[in-house]
Amino acid sequence: DWKQHLVPELEQLGVRTHCLGVRNELDPRWTTRLFSLLRHGRYDVVHAHSPTVASVARLEVRALGKRRPVIVSTEHNRWPSYRAETRWANRVTFGLDDATFAVSADVRDSVAARDRDDVEVLVHGVDVERVRSFASAREETRRELGVRPGESLAVTVANLRAGKNYPGLIEAARLVVDRGVPVRFVTAGQGQLADEVAALHRQSGLGDRFALLGYRDDTTRLIAAADVFVLASHHEGLPVTVMEALTLGVPVVATAVGGLPEAVTSDENGILVPPRDATALADAIQRALEPTTHARLVAGARATGDRFSNAPAVARVEATYRRLAKRPSG
């Protein structure tokens, strides 16, 4: 239920939604509920976006027999980032897909060698025109966030889970603030580590220089207000938020993990640093905010953003659905 924020928008578009009624994937009741939904529904395509869900969905789809829907999955993260049991289940069932996408070349390269050739890299992209429309609200958003004249804004949009490394982000922010850099940090995201991250924030003494906003439905608007977009992640696929930042001309300061080096080139449209190094991240944030460097990175980000249109990805997914489900176009 806590992930239903997009449901009203989907249903307004005519997309019926179903909640399987569990808090997380560890509750096994979702597996029987999914199978019942698949058995009684008249579905053409099942598209899974989580390795745990995909592992179960592949088996359940195949159990439906000849009149089954086709099964498609998208790999959003590198395989080494999965828990051992998740990686094993994903690998064992992987060959049951009718089609498989990976969000970056790096994610594809992490797939087991025997299955890699069947994986297609598909960069999701963003709605460039829509994303850039948020730039007009930049100053209003900065005022709402309490950004003072002469103060920079660093924004992070990331779920509150271990791989996003909020402890490292908070440590880096503490270092930057202690150096006297006039910058305010704002984060948006939800997740099961919310209480732990809030405790770390209290312990850091950063106060209102580091704001935890929780879930927001206007994250693109937040990014448009930023001077830099920051990620401290241990691992990534290719985050949509990074593509949004570059499309908006916001330089990205992040760890060089997953597909991030495919989008961010250091000293061109952002700065990449080694993972798990809060000092390096703090140094990069400080350098990216220096006026001359910042102006160069903004120009590079704006130039880079043009290549992240989602139109090719939308067309490719639709064509794949039609081909596999043998449905006519139009």
CSV table of C-alpha atoms in Angstrom, one decimal:
chain,number,residue,atom,x,y,z
A,1,ASP,CA,0.0,0.0,0.0
A,2,TRP,CA,2.8,2.4,0.7
A,3,LYS,CA,3.9,2.3,-2.9
A,4,GLN,CA,0.6,3.3,-4.4
A,5,HIS,CA,1.4,7.0,-5.0
A,6,LEU,CA,1.1,6.7,-8.8
A,7,VAL,CA,-2.2,4.8,-8.7
A,8,PRO,CA,-4.6,7.7,-9.1
A,9,GLU,CA,-2.6,9.0,-12.2
A,10,LEU,CA,-2.5,5.5,-13.7
A,11,GLU,CA,-6.2,4.9,-13.2
A,12,GLN,CA,-7.1,8.3,-14.6
A,13,LEU,CA,-5.3,7.1,-17.8
A,14,GLY,CA,-7.5,4.0,-17.8
A,15,VAL,CA,-4.8,1.7,-16.4
A,16,ARG,CA,-6.5,-0.6,-13.8
A,17,THR,CA,-4.2,-1.4,-10.9
A,18,HIS,CA,-4.1,-4.2,-8.3
A,19,CYS,CA,-2.4,-4.2,-5.0
A,20,LEU,CA,-1.2,-7.6,-3.7
A,21,GLY,CA,-1.6,-6.4,-0.1
A,22,VAL,CA,1.8,-7.1,1.4
A,23,ARG,CA,4.4,-4.8,3.0
A,24,ASN,CA,7.3,-6.3,1.1
A,25,GLU,CA,8.5,-9.2,-1.0
A,26,LEU,CA,9.3,-11.3,2.1
A,27,ASP,CA,5.6,-11.8,2.8
A,28,PRO,CA,4.9,-15.0,0.7
A,29,ARG,CA,1.1,-14.2,0.3
A,30,TRP,CA,1.8,-12.0,-2.7
A,31,THR,CA,2.9,-15.1,-4.7
A,32,THR,CA,-0.5,-16.8,-4.5
A,33,ARG,CA,-2.3,-13.6,-5.1
A,34,LEU,CA,-0.3,-12.9,-8.2
A,35,PHE,CA,-1.0,-16.4,-9.5
A,36,SER,CA,-4.7,-15.9,-8.9
A,37,LEU,CA,-4.6,-12.6,-10.7
A,38,LEU,CA,-2.8,-14.1,-13.7
A,39,ARG,CA,-5.0,-17.1,-13.9
A,40,HIS,CA,-8.3,-15.2,-13.9
A,41,GLY,CA,-7.2,-12.1,-15.9
A,42,ARG,CA,-6.8,-11.9,-19.6
A,43,TYR,CA,-3.3,-10.6,-19.9
A,44,ASP,CA,-1.1,-10.4,-22.9
A,45,VAL,CA,2.1,-9.4,-21.2
A,46,VAL,CA,3.6,-9.7,-17.7
A,47,HIS,CA,6.5,-7.2,-17.3
A,48,ALA,CA,8.6,-7.6,-14.1
A,49,HIS,CA,10.9,-4.9,-12.7
A,50,SER,CA,12.3,-6.7,-9.7
A,51,PRO,CA,14.5,-9.8,-9.7
A,52,THR,CA,12.6,-11.4,-6.8
A,53,VAL,CA,9.2,-10.8,-8.4
A,54,ALA,CA,10.5,-11.8,-11.8
A,55,SER,CA,11.8,-15.2,-10.5
A,56,VAL,CA,8.3,-16.0,-9.2
A,57,ALA,CA,6.4,-14.5,-12.1
A,58,ARG,CA,8.3,-16.5,-14.7
A,59,LEU,CA,7.4,-19.8,-13.0
A,60,GLU,CA,3.7,-18.8,-12.5
A,61,VAL,CA,3.3,-17.6,-16.1
A,62,ARG,CA,4.8,-20.8,-17.5
A,63,ALA,CA,2.5,-22.8,-15.2
A,64,LEU,CA,-0.5,-21.3,-17.0
A,65,GLY,CA,0.2,-23.5,-20.1
A,66,LYS,CA,-0.2,-22.7,-23.8
A,67,ARG,CA,-2.5,-19.8,-23.3
A,68,ARG,CA,-0.2,-18.0,-21.0
A,69,PRO,CA,0.9,-14.3,-21.4
A,70,VAL,CA,4.4,-13.5,-22.5
A,71,ILE,CA,6.9,-12.7,-19.8
A,72,VAL,CA,9.3,-9.7,-20.0
A,73,SER,CA,11.7,-8.5,-17.4
A,74,THR,CA,13.9,-5.4,-16.9
A,75,GLU,CA,17.1,-5.6,-15.0
A,76,HIS,CA,17.6,-2.3,-13.1
A,77,ASN,CA,20.7,-3.1,-11.1
A,78,ARG,CA,23.9,-5.0,-11.4
A,79,TRP,CA,23.7,-8.7,-10.4
A,80,PRO,CA,26.4,-8.5,-7.7
A,81,SER,CA,24.2,-6.0,-5.9
A,82,TYR,CA,21.5,-8.6,-5.3
A,83,ARG,CA,21.4,-10.8,-2.2
A,84,ALA,CA,22.9,-14.3,-2.9
A,85,GLU,CA,19.5,-16.0,-2.8
A,86,THR,CA,17.9,-13.4,-5.1
A,87,ARG,CA,20.8,-13.7,-7.6
A,88,TRP,CA,20.4,-17.5,-7.5
A,89,ALA,CA,16.7,-17.4,-8.1
A,90,ASN,CA,17.0,-14.9,-10.9
A,91,ARG,CA,19.7,-16.9,-12.6
A,92,VAL,CA,17.8,-20.2,-12.4
A,93,THR,CA,14.7,-18.7,-13.9
A,94,PHE,CA,16.2,-16.1,-16.3
A,95,GLY,CA,16.0,-18.3,-19.4
A,96,LEU,CA,12.2,-18.4,-19.1
A,97,ASP,CA,11.9,-14.8,-20.2
A,98,ASP,CA,10.5,-14.1,-23.7
A,99,ALA,CA,12.4,-10.8,-23.7
A,100,THR,CA,14.8,-9.1,-21.3
A,101,PHE,CA,15.9,-5.5,-21.0
A,102,ALA,CA,18.8,-3.9,-19.0
A,103,VAL,CA,18.8,-0.2,-18.2
A,104,SER,CA,22.5,0.2,-19.0
A,105,ALA,CA,25.4,-1.6,-20.7
A,106,ASP,CA,27.0,-2.0,-17.3
A,107,VAL,CA,23.9,-3.8,-15.9
A,108,ARG,CA,23.8,-6.0,-19.0
A,109,ASP,CA,27.5,-6.9,-18.6
A,110,SER,CA,26.8,-8.1,-15.0
A,111,VAL,CA,24.3,-10.7,-16.2
A,112,ALA,CA,25.6,-14.3,-16.2
A,113,ALA,CA,27.6,-15.0,-19.4
A,114,ARG,CA,25.2,-17.7,-20.6
A,115,ASP,CA,22.3,-15.3,-20.6
A,116,ARG,CA,23.9,-12.1,-21.6
A,117,ASP,CA,23.5,-12.3,-25.4
A,118,ASP,CA,19.7,-12.4,-25.0
A,119,VAL,CA,19.6,-9.1,-23.0
A,120,GLU,CA,18.9,-5.9,-24.8
A,121,VAL,CA,20.2,-2.6,-23.4
A,122,LEU,CA,17.3,-0.1,-23.3
A,123,VAL,CA,18.0,3.3,-21.7
A,124,HIS,CA,14.6,4.4,-20.4
A,125,GLY,CA,15.1,8.1,-20.9
A,126,VAL,CA,12.8,10.9,-19.8
A,127,ASP,CA,10.1,13.1,-21.3
A,128,VAL,CA,12.5,15.9,-22.2
A,129,GLU,CA,9.9,18.6,-22.9
A,130,ARG,CA,8.0,17.9,-19.7
A,131,VAL,CA,11.2,17.7,-17.6
A,132,ARG,CA,12.4,21.1,-18.9
A,133,SER,CA,9.1,22.7,-18.2
A,134,PHE,CA,9.9,22.6,-14.5
A,135,ALA,CA,12.8,25.0,-14.9
A,136,SER,CA,10.4,27.9,-14.8
A,137,ALA,CA,9.6,27.1,-11.1
A,138,ARG,CA,13.3,27.2,-10.0
A,139,GLU,CA,13.3,30.3,-8.0
A,140,GLU,CA,9.9,29.7,-6.4
A,141,THR,CA,11.0,26.2,-5.3
A,142,ARG,CA,14.3,27.5,-3.9
A,143,ARG,CA,12.3,30.0,-1.8
A,144,GLU,CA,10.0,27.2,-0.5
A,145,LEU,CA,13.0,25.2,0.5
A,146,GLY,CA,14.6,28.0,2.4
A,147,VAL,CA,17.6,28.6,0.2
A,148,ARG,CA,19.0,32.0,1.0
A,149,PRO,CA,20.7,34.4,-1.4
A,150,GLY,CA,24.2,33.4,-2.1
A,151,GLU,CA,23.5,29.8,-0.9
A,152,SER,CA,23.8,26.8,-3.2
A,153,LEU,CA,21.3,23.8,-3.2
A,154,ALA,CA,22.4,20.2,-3.5
A,155,VAL,CA,19.5,17.8,-4.1
A,156,THR,CA,19.3,14.0,-3.7
A,157,VAL,CA,16.4,11.9,-4.8
A,158,ALA,CA,16.8,8.3,-3.7
A,159,ASN,CA,14.9,5.7,-1.8
A,160,LEU,CA,15.9,5.1,1.8
A,161,ARG,CA,17.6,1.8,1.4
A,162,ALA,CA,21.1,0.5,2.1
A,163,GLY,CA,22.4,0.7,-1.5
A,164,LYS,CA,21.8,4.5,-1.7
A,165,ASN,CA,24.3,5.0,1.1
A,166,TYR,CA,22.6,7.8,3.1
A,167,PRO,CA,25.2,7.5,5.9
A,168,GLY,CA,27.9,8.4,3.3
A,169,LEU,CA,25.9,11.2,2.0
A,170,ILE,CA,25.3,12.7,5.4
A,171,GLU,CA,29.0,12.4,6.2
A,172,ALA,CA,30.0,14.1,3.0
A,173,ALA,CA,27.4,16.9,3.7
A,174,ARG,CA,28.9,17.4,7.2
A,175,LEU,CA,32.4,17.8,5.7
A,176,VAL,CA,31.2,20.3,3.2
A,177,VAL,CA,29.3,22.4,5.7
A,178,ASP,CA,32.2,22.3,8.2
A,179,ARG,CA,34.5,23.8,5.5
A,180,GLY,CA,32.2,26.8,5.4
A,181,VAL,CA,30.7,26.2,1.9
A,182,PRO,CA,27.3,28.0,1.7
A,183,VAL,CA,25.2,25.1,0.6
A,184,ARG,CA,21.9,23.5,1.7
A,185,PHE,CA,21.2,19.8,1.2
A,186,VAL,CA,17.7,18.5,0.4
A,187,THR,CA,16.8,14.8,0.0
A,188,ALA,CA,13.5,13.2,-1.1
A,189,GLY,CA,12.8,9.5,-0.8
A,190,GLN,CA,10.9,6.9,1.2
A,191,GLY,CA,11.9,3.4,2.4
A,192,GLN,CA,12.3,1.1,5.4
A,193,LEU,CA,15.5,2.8,6.6
A,194,ALA,CA,13.6,6.1,7.3
A,195,ASP,CA,14.0,5.9,11.0
A,196,GLU,CA,17.7,5.0,10.8
A,197,VAL,CA,18.5,7.8,8.4
A,198,ALA,CA,16.6,10.3,10.5
A,199,ALA,CA,18.6,9.2,13.6
A,200,LEU,CA,21.9,9.7,11.6
A,201,HIS,CA,20.7,13.2,10.6
A,202,ARG,CA,20.0,14.1,14.2
A,203,GLN,CA,23.4,12.9,15.2
A,204,SER,CA,25.2,14.8,12.5
A,205,GLY,CA,24.2,18.2,13.9
A,206,LEU,CA,23.5,19.4,10.3
A,207,GLY,CA,20.0,20.7,11.4
A,208,ASP,CA,18.2,22.6,8.6
A,209,ARG,CA,21.3,22.5,6.4
A,210,PHE,CA,20.3,19.0,5.5
A,211,ALA,CA,16.5,18.4,5.0
A,212,LEU,CA,14.9,15.0,4.8
A,213,LEU,CA,11.7,15.6,2.9
A,214,GLY,CA,10.4,12.0,2.7
A,215,TYR,CA,8.2,11.0,-0.2
A,216,ARG,CA,7.6,13.8,-2.7
A,217,ASP,CA,5.5,13.7,-5.8
A,218,ASP,CA,7.4,16.7,-7.3
A,219,THR,CA,10.9,15.4,-7.4
A,220,THR,CA,11.6,16.8,-10.9
A,221,ARG,CA,10.6,20.2,-9.6
A,222,LEU,CA,13.2,19.8,-6.7
A,223,ILE,CA,15.9,18.7,-9.2
A,224,ALA,CA,15.2,21.8,-11.4
A,225,ALA,CA,15.8,24.0,-8.3
A,226,ALA,CA,19.2,22.4,-7.6
A,227,ASP,CA,22.8,23.7,-8.3
A,228,VAL,CA,24.0,20.1,-8.2
A,229,PHE,CA,22.4,16.7,-8.0
A,230,VAL,CA,24.2,14.3,-5.6
A,231,LEU,CA,24.2,10.5,-5.3
A,232,ALA,CA,26.4,8.5,-2.8
A,233,SER,CA,25.2,5.1,-4.0
A,234,HIS,CA,27.1,1.8,-3.5
A,235,HIS,CA,25.5,0.5,-6.8
A,236,GLU,CA,23.1,1.8,-9.4
A,237,GLY,CA,21.6,0.9,-12.8
A,238,LEU,CA,21.0,4.2,-14.6
A,239,PRO,CA,18.7,6.4,-12.5
A,240,VAL,CA,16.0,8.3,-14.2
A,241,THR,CA,16.7,11.2,-11.7
A,242,VAL,CA,20.2,11.5,-13.1
A,243,MET,CA,18.8,11.8,-16.7
A,244,GLU,CA,16.4,14.4,-15.4
A,245,ALA,CA,19.2,16.4,-13.8
A,246,LEU,CA,21.3,16.5,-16.9
A,247,THR,CA,18.2,17.3,-19.1
A,248,LEU,CA,17.7,20.3,-16.8
A,249,GLY,CA,21.3,21.4,-17.0
A,250,VAL,CA,22.0,20.4,-13.4
A,251,PRO,CA,25.5,18.9,-12.9
A,252,VAL,CA,25.7,15.4,-11.3
A,253,VAL,CA,28.1,14.6,-8.5
A,254,ALA,CA,27.9,10.9,-7.9
A,255,THR,CA,29.8,7.6,-7.3
A,256,ALA,CA,31.2,5.9,-10.4
A,257,VAL,CA,29.0,2.8,-10.1
A,258,GLY,CA,26.7,0.9,-12.4
A,259,GLY,CA,25.6,2.8,-15.5
A,260,LEU,CA,26.5,6.3,-14.1
A,261,PRO,CA,29.7,6.5,-16.1
A,262,GLU,CA,27.6,6.0,-19.2
A,263,ALA,CA,25.7,9.2,-18.5
A,264,VAL,CA,28.2,11.3,-16.5
A,265,THR,CA,31.6,12.3,-17.7
A,266,SER,CA,33.8,13.9,-15.0
A,267,ASP,CA,34.6,17.5,-15.5
A,268,GLU,CA,32.2,17.7,-18.5
A,269,ASN,CA,28.7,17.4,-17.1
A,270,GLY,CA,29.4,16.4,-13.5
A,271,ILE,CA,32.0,14.7,-11.3
A,272,LEU,CA,32.3,11.0,-10.5
A,273,VAL,CA,34.1,9.7,-7.4
A,274,PRO,CA,34.9,6.2,-6.0
A,275,PRO,CA,32.1,4.6,-4.0
A,276,ARG,CA,32.3,4.5,-0.2
A,277,ASP,CA,34.6,7.5,0.1
A,278,ALA,CA,32.7,10.4,1.8
A,279,THR,CA,35.8,12.7,1.7
A,280,ALA,CA,36.1,12.3,-2.1
A,281,LEU,CA,32.3,13.0,-2.5
A,282,ALA,CA,32.6,16.1,-0.3
A,283,ASP,CA,35.6,17.3,-2.3
A,284,ALA,CA,33.6,16.8,-5.6
A,285,ILE,CA,30.6,18.7,-4.3
A,286,GLN,CA,32.7,21.6,-3.2
A,287,ARG,CA,34.6,21.7,-6.5
A,288,ALA,CA,31.4,21.4,-8.5
A,289,LEU,CA,30.0,24.5,-6.8
A,290,GLU,CA,33.0,26.7,-7.5
A,291,PRO,CA,31.7,29.4,-9.9
A,292,THR,CA,34.0,28.7,-12.9
A,293,THR,CA,33.7,24.9,-12.6
A,294,HIS,CA,30.0,25.1,-12.0
A,295,ALA,CA,29.4,27.2,-15.2
A,296,ARG,CA,31.3,24.7,-17.3
A,297,LEU,CA,29.5,21.7,-15.8
A,298,VAL,CA,26.1,23.3,-16.3
A,299,ALA,CA,26.8,23.9,-20.0
A,300,GLY,CA,28.0,20.3,-20.3
A,301,ALA,CA,24.9,19.0,-18.6
A,302,ARG,CA,22.6,20.9,-20.9
A,303,ALA,CA,24.4,19.6,-23.9
A,304,THR,CA,24.2,16.0,-22.6
A,305,GLY,CA,20.5,16.1,-21.7
A,306,ASP,CA,19.3,16.2,-25.3
A,307,ARG,CA,20.2,12.5,-25.8
A,308,PHE,CA,17.9,11.2,-23.0
A,309,SER,CA,14.6,11.4,-24.8
A,310,ASN,CA,12.4,8.5,-23.8
A,311,ALA,CA,10.6,8.3,-27.2
A,312,PRO,CA,12.9,5.5,-28.6
A,313,ALA,CA,12.5,3.4,-25.4
A,314,VAL,CA,8.7,3.8,-25.5
A,315,ALA,CA,8.6,2.7,-29.1
A,316,ARG,CA,10.9,-0.2,-28.5
A,317,VAL,CA,8.9,-1.6,-25.5
A,318,GLU,CA,5.6,-1.2,-27.4
A,319,ALA,CA,7.1,-3.0,-30.5
A,320,THR,CA,8.3,-5.8,-28.3
A,321,TYR,CA,4.9,-6.3,-26.6
A,322,ARG,CA,3.2,-6.4,-30.0
A,323,ARG,CA,5.7,-8.8,-31.5
A,324,LEU,CA,5.6,-11.2,-28.6
A,325,ALA,CA,1.9,-11.1,-28.0
A,326,LYS,CA,1.2,-11.1,-31.8
A,327,ARG,CA,-1.0,-8.1,-31.6
A,328,PRO,CA,-1.3,-5.5,-34.5
A,329,SER,CA,0.0,-2.0,-34.1
A,330,GLY,CA,-2.2,1.1,-34.1
